[in-house]
């Protein structure tokens, strides 16, 4: 059980680290001229991809895959705004809905 908790903490840290890195990138001189809407779209797509990765690379535990895919859209919404969280949640949710067709598992669906 301790190994499971440690693995979940490692998986949950990835979106937080991603938020810090993406915020630093979007504040750089190269991205200074793009508007707030475009930054939210970029953040939504990036965190949607992180939500997909959290779904696909979960931790196996007693026949189920444990993951923290909800952490990415939540962090995107808190750090970058509601539209970014909505886009990330939509991407992660659609992937989760479709992943049973390639063996994503029926346990949590």
PDB file of C-alpha atoms in Angstrom:
ATOM      1  CA  UNK A   1       0.000   0.000   0.000  1.00  0.00           C
ATOM      2  CA  UNK A   2       2.871   2.392   0.723  1.00  0.00           C
ATOM      3  CA  UNK A   3       4.234   1.767  -2.765  1.00  0.00           C
ATOM      4  CA  UNK A   4       0.835   2.654  -4.233  1.00  0.00           C
ATOM      5  CA  UNK A   5       0.681   5.927  -2.297  1.00  0.00           C
ATOM      6  CA  UNK A   6       4.230   6.826  -3.365  1.00  0.00           C
ATOM      7  CA  UNK A   7       3.396   6.061  -7.011  1.00  0.00           C
ATOM      8  CA  UNK A   8       0.231   8.173  -6.867  1.00  0.00           C
ATOM      9  CA  UNK A   9       2.142  11.107  -5.394  1.00  0.00           C
ATOM     10  CA  UNK A  10       4.679  10.884  -8.228  1.00  0.00           C
ATOM     11  CA  UNK A  11       1.879  10.838 -10.817  1.00  0.00           C
ATOM     12  CA  UNK A  12       0.089  13.787  -9.178  1.00  0.00           C
ATOM     13  CA  UNK A  13       3.234  15.920  -9.159  1.00  0.00           C
ATOM     14  CA  UNK A  14       3.520  15.818 -12.979  1.00  0.00           C
ATOM     15  CA  UNK A  15       0.620  18.254 -13.658  1.00  0.00           C
ATOM     16  CA  UNK A  16       1.872  20.670 -11.009  1.00  0.00           C
ATOM     17  CA  UNK A  17       5.369  20.601 -12.497  1.00  0.00           C
ATOM     18  CA  UNK A  18       3.804  21.015 -15.949  1.00  0.00           C
ATOM     19  CA  UNK A  19       1.920  24.103 -14.779  1.00  0.00           C
ATOM     20  CA  UNK A  20       5.105  25.755 -13.546  1.00  0.00           C
ATOM     21  CA  UNK A  21       7.018  24.942 -16.732  1.00  0.00           C
ATOM     22  CA  UNK A  22       4.186  25.973 -19.059  1.00  0.00           C
ATOM     23  CA  UNK A  23       3.646  29.234 -17.176  1.00  0.00           C
ATOM     24  CA  UNK A  24       7.354  30.027 -17.502  1.00  0.00           C
ATOM     25  CA  UNK A  25       7.282  29.240 -21.219  1.00  0.00           C
ATOM     26  CA  UNK A  26       4.163  31.336 -21.872  1.00  0.00           C
ATOM     27  CA  UNK A  27       5.661  34.296 -19.980  1.00  0.00           C
ATOM     28  CA  UNK A  28       8.814  34.232 -22.097  1.00  0.00           C
ATOM     29  CA  UNK A  29       9.445  36.872 -24.743  1.00  0.00           C
ATOM     30  CA  UNK A  30       8.547  34.511 -27.577  1.00  0.00           C
ATOM     31  CA  UNK A  31       4.939  34.062 -26.381  1.00  0.00           C
ATOM     32  CA  UNK A  32       4.446  37.559 -24.976  1.00  0.00           C
ATOM     33  CA  UNK A  33       2.355  38.789 -27.918  1.00  0.00           C
ATOM     34  CA  UNK A  34      -0.264  36.039 -27.964  1.00  0.00           C
ATOM     35  CA  UNK A  35      -3.503  36.825 -26.200  1.00  0.00           C
ATOM     36  CA  UNK A  36      -5.011  35.348 -23.071  1.00  0.00           C
ATOM     37  CA  UNK A  37      -7.459  33.195 -25.068  1.00  0.00           C
ATOM     38  CA  UNK A  38      -4.649  31.602 -27.041  1.00  0.00           C
ATOM     39  CA  UNK A  39      -2.683  30.919 -23.848  1.00  0.00           C
ATOM     40  CA  UNK A  40      -5.730  29.218 -22.358  1.00  0.00           C
ATOM     41  CA  UNK A  41      -6.182  27.088 -25.466  1.00  0.00           C
ATOM     42  CA  UNK A  42      -2.516  26.061 -25.406  1.00  0.00           C
ATOM     43  CA  UNK A  43      -2.717  25.266 -21.696  1.00  0.00           C
ATOM     44  CA  UNK A  44      -5.945  23.306 -22.191  1.00  0.00           C
ATOM     45  CA  UNK A  45      -4.421  21.154 -24.911  1.00  0.00           C
ATOM     46  CA  UNK A  46      -1.187  20.558 -22.974  1.00  0.00           C
ATOM     47  CA  UNK A  47      -3.039  19.593 -19.799  1.00  0.00           C
ATOM     48  CA  UNK A  48      -5.483  17.487 -21.822  1.00  0.00           C
ATOM     49  CA  UNK A  49      -2.487  15.527 -23.069  1.00  0.00           C
ATOM     50  CA  UNK A  50      -1.297  15.192 -19.474  1.00  0.00           C
ATOM     51  CA  UNK A  51      -4.759  13.867 -18.530  1.00  0.00           C
ATOM     52  CA  UNK A  52      -4.490  11.272 -21.306  1.00  0.00           C
ATOM     53  CA  UNK A  53      -1.035  10.273 -20.086  1.00  0.00           C
ATOM     54  CA  UNK A  54      -2.356   9.925 -16.532  1.00  0.00           C
ATOM     55  CA  UNK A  55      -5.114   7.624 -17.791  1.00  0.00           C
ATOM     56  CA  UNK A  56      -2.800   5.460 -19.861  1.00  0.00           C
ATOM     57  CA  UNK A  57       0.096   5.252 -17.393  1.00  0.00           C
ATOM     58  CA  UNK A  58      -1.835   4.591 -14.189  1.00  0.00           C
ATOM     59  CA  UNK A  59      -0.648   2.319 -11.394  1.00  0.00           C
ATOM     60  CA  UNK A  60      -2.008  -1.257 -11.388  1.00  0.00           C
ATOM     61  CA  UNK A  61      -3.588  -2.158  -8.028  1.00  0.00           C
ATOM     62  CA  UNK A  62      -5.684  -5.283  -7.351  1.00  0.00           C
ATOM     63  CA  UNK A  63      -6.851  -5.661 -10.943  1.00  0.00           C
ATOM     64  CA  UNK A  64      -7.671  -1.989 -11.534  1.00  0.00           C
ATOM     65  CA  UNK A  65      -5.607   0.872 -12.916  1.00  0.00           C
ATOM     66  CA  UNK A  66      -5.413   3.696 -10.384  1.00  0.00           C
ATOM     67  CA  UNK A  67      -4.724   7.129 -11.858  1.00  0.00           C
ATOM     68  CA  UNK A  68      -5.044  10.828 -11.167  1.00  0.00           C
ATOM     69  CA  UNK A  69      -6.309  11.997 -14.550  1.00  0.00           C
ATOM     70  CA  UNK A  70      -8.571  14.571 -12.886  1.00  0.00           C
ATOM     71  CA  UNK A  71      -5.589  16.456 -11.476  1.00  0.00           C
ATOM     72  CA  UNK A  72      -4.561  17.900 -14.858  1.00  0.00           C
ATOM     73  CA  UNK A  73      -7.841  19.657 -15.735  1.00  0.00           C
ATOM     74  CA  UNK A  74      -8.211  20.909 -12.155  1.00  0.00           C
ATOM     75  CA  UNK A  75      -4.729  22.428 -12.128  1.00  0.00           C
ATOM     76  CA  UNK A  76      -5.234  23.858 -15.637  1.00  0.00           C
ATOM     77  CA  UNK A  77      -8.440  25.545 -14.467  1.00  0.00           C
ATOM     78  CA  UNK A  78      -6.911  26.917 -11.281  1.00  0.00           C
ATOM     79  CA  UNK A  79      -3.665  28.195 -12.820  1.00  0.00           C
ATOM     80  CA  UNK A  80      -4.725  29.235 -16.333  1.00  0.00           C
ATOM     81  CA  UNK A  81      -8.467  29.835 -15.992  1.00  0.00           C
ATOM     82  CA  UNK A  82     -11.768  28.051 -16.506  1.00  0.00           C
ATOM     83  CA  UNK A  83     -11.585  27.666 -20.301  1.00  0.00           C
ATOM     84  CA  UNK A  84      -8.220  25.903 -20.033  1.00  0.00           C
ATOM     85  CA  UNK A  85      -9.622  23.514 -17.432  1.00  0.00           C
ATOM     86  CA  UNK A  86     -12.708  22.885 -19.569  1.00  0.00           C
ATOM     87  CA  UNK A  87     -10.632  22.094 -22.663  1.00  0.00           C
ATOM     88  CA  UNK A  88      -8.313  19.803 -20.690  1.00  0.00           C
ATOM     89  CA  UNK A  89     -11.257  18.029 -19.056  1.00  0.00           C
ATOM     90  CA  UNK A  90     -12.995  17.605 -22.394  1.00  0.00           C
ATOM     91  CA  UNK A  91      -9.898  16.089 -24.012  1.00  0.00           C
ATOM     92  CA  UNK A  92      -9.248  13.777 -21.058  1.00  0.00           C
ATOM     93  CA  UNK A  93     -12.918  12.798 -20.785  1.00  0.00           C
ATOM     94  CA  UNK A  94     -13.332  11.947 -24.465  1.00  0.00           C
ATOM     95  CA  UNK A  95     -10.176   9.846 -24.368  1.00  0.00           C
ATOM     96  CA  UNK A  96     -11.393   8.025 -21.240  1.00  0.00           C
ATOM     97  CA  UNK A  97     -14.753   7.379 -22.855  1.00  0.00           C
ATOM     98  CA  UNK A  98     -13.070   5.898 -25.935  1.00  0.00           C
ATOM     99  CA  UNK A  99     -10.200   4.030 -24.258  1.00  0.00           C
ATOM    100  CA  UNK A 100     -12.301   0.942 -23.478  1.00  0.00           C
ATOM    101  CA  UNK A 101     -12.160   0.119 -27.182  1.00  0.00           C
ATOM    102  CA  UNK A 102      -8.388  -0.426 -26.988  1.00  0.00           C
ATOM    103  CA  UNK A 103      -8.302  -2.136 -23.602  1.00  0.00           C
ATOM    104  CA  UNK A 104      -8.546   0.770 -21.178  1.00  0.00           C
ATOM    105  CA  UNK A 105     -10.641  -1.316 -18.826  1.00  0.00           C
ATOM    106  CA  UNK A 106     -14.257  -1.389 -17.830  1.00  0.00           C
ATOM    107  CA  UNK A 107     -13.612  -1.244 -14.084  1.00  0.00           C
ATOM    108  CA  UNK A 108     -13.750   2.518 -13.639  1.00  0.00           C
ATOM    109  CA  UNK A 109     -15.981   3.358 -16.585  1.00  0.00           C
TER     110      UNK A 109
END
